[in-house]
XYZ file of C-alpha atoms in Angstrom:
174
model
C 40.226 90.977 307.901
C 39.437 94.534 307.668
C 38.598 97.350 310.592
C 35.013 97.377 309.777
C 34.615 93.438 309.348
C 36.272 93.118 312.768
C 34.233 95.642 314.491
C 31.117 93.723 313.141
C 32.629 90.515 314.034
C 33.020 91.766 317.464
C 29.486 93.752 317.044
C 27.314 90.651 315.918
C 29.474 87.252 316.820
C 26.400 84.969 315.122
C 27.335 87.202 311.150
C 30.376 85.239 310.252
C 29.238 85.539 306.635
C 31.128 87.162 303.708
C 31.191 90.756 302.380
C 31.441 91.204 298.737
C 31.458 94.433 296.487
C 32.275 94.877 292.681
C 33.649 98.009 292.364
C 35.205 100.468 295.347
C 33.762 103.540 295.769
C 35.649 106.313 294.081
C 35.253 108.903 291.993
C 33.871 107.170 289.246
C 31.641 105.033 291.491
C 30.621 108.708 293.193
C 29.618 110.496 289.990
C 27.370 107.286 288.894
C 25.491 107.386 292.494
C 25.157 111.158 292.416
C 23.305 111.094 288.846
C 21.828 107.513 289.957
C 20.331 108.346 293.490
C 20.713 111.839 293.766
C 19.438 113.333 290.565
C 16.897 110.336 290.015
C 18.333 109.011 286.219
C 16.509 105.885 286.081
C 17.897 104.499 283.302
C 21.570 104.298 284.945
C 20.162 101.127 287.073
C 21.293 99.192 283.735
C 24.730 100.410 283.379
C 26.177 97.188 285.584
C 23.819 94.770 284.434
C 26.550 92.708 282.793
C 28.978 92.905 285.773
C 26.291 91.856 288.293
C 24.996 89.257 285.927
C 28.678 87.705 285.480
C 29.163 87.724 289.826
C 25.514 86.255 290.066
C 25.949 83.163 287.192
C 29.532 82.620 289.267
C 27.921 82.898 292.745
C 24.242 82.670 293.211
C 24.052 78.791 292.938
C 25.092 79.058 296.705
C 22.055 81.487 298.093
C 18.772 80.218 299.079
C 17.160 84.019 298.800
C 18.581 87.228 298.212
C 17.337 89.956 300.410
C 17.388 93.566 299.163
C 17.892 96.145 301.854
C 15.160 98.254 301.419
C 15.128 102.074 301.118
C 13.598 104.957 302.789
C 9.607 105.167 301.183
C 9.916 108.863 301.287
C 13.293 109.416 299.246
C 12.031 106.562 296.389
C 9.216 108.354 296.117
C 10.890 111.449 295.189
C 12.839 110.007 293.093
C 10.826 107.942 291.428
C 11.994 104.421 292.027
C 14.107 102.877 295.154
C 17.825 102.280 293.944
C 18.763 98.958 295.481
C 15.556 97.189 293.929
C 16.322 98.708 290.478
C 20.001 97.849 290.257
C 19.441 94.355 291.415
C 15.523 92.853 289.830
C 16.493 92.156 286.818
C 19.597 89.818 287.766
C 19.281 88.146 291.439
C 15.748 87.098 292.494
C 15.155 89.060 294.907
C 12.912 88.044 298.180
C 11.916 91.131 299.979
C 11.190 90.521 303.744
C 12.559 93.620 305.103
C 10.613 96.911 305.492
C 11.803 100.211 306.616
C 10.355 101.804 309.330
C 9.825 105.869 308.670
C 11.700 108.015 307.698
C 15.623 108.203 308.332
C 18.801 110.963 308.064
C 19.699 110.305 304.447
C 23.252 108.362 305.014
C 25.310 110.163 302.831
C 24.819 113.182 304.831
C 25.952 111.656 307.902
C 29.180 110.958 309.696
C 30.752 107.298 310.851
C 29.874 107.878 313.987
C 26.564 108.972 313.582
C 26.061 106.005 311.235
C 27.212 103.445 313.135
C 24.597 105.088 316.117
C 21.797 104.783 314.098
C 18.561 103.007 315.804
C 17.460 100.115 313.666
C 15.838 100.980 310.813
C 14.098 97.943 309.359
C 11.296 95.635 310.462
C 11.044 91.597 309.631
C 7.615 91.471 307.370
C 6.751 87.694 307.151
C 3.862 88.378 304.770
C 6.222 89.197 302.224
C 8.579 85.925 302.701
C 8.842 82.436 302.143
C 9.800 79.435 304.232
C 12.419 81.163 305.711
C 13.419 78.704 308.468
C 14.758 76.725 305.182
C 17.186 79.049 303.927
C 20.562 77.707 304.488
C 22.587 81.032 302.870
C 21.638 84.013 302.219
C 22.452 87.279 300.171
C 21.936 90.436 301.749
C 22.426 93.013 298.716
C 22.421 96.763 299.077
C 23.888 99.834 296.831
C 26.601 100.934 298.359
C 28.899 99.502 301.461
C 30.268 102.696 303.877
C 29.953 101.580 307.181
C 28.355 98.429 307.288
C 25.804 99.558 309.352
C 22.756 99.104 307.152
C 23.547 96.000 305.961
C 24.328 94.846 309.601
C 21.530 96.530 310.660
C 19.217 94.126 307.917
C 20.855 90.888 309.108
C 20.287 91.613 312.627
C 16.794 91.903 312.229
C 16.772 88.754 310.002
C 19.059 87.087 312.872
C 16.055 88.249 315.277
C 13.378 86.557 313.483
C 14.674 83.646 313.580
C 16.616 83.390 310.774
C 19.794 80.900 311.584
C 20.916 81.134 307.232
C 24.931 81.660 307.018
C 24.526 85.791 305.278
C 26.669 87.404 303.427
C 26.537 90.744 302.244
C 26.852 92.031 298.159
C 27.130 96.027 297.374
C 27.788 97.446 294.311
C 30.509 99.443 295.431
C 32.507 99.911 299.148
């Protein structure tokens, strides 16, 4: 088991779930994410279509819901579209029951430390859910693993409301 999986382990005994990533993040992975998030080029969000679609027709038989970790408002407005929904909609069936709360530092300009400080972020919006207290396994998905701290972050809150589901997490790259 990895430093950060222990550390979370340790963090959050209840998440003994899975963490899962296609691709690490180097410099490849970098320069995609720069154009993708940072310069706003929409039309990148298909470029992995046919890996994700491969992991999900191998894997998703096992998730009740698949939770997308939800951006900052602010930054998908500027850009024009929030990342994690538009890399994921069009392969996993996404359920979104998280919302984030305001606006936070943007992560990439922020240190491990000052990550893995970071006051939770997201709020559990039942509105926009199902019958939750059914889900036996769940996906948390997100763009990119660094930390763990967002995704962490997301289960806790789901872990909070009541949510008892096995999670594991899926990222694009880590």
């Amino acid at each position: 088991m990895c430093a950060d999986c222990q550390y979370w382990r340790h963090q959050l005994p209840w998440f003994t779930g899975r963490e899962r990533a296609l691709f690490a993040y180097q410099s490849e992975i970098k320069t995609y994410f720069e154009r993708f998030k940072r310069q706003g080029d929409y039309q990148l969000k298909d470029l992995f279509r046919s890996d994700l679609g491969r992991w999900w027709a191998e894997n998703g038989q096992r998730y009740d819901a698949v939770v997308p970790v939800p951006g900052d408002d602010h930054r998908s407005w500027q850009r024009g579209f929030e990342p994690v929904t538009a890399l994921f909609e069009t392969v996993f069936p996404l359920t979104p029951v998280l919302a984030k709360q305001g606006t936070t530092a943007e992560q990439a300009q922020q240190d491990r430390r000052t990550r893995l400080m970071t006051r939770q972020p997201f709020a559990f919006q039942p509105s926009r859910g199902i019958a939750c207290q059914h889900w036996r396994r769940v996906l948390l998905v997100d763009d990119i693993y660094t930390t763990g701290s967002t995704l962490h972050q997301a289960a806790a809150v789901l872990h909070g409301a009541g949510i008892t589901a096995q999670m594991d997490t899926f990222t694009l790259a880590r």
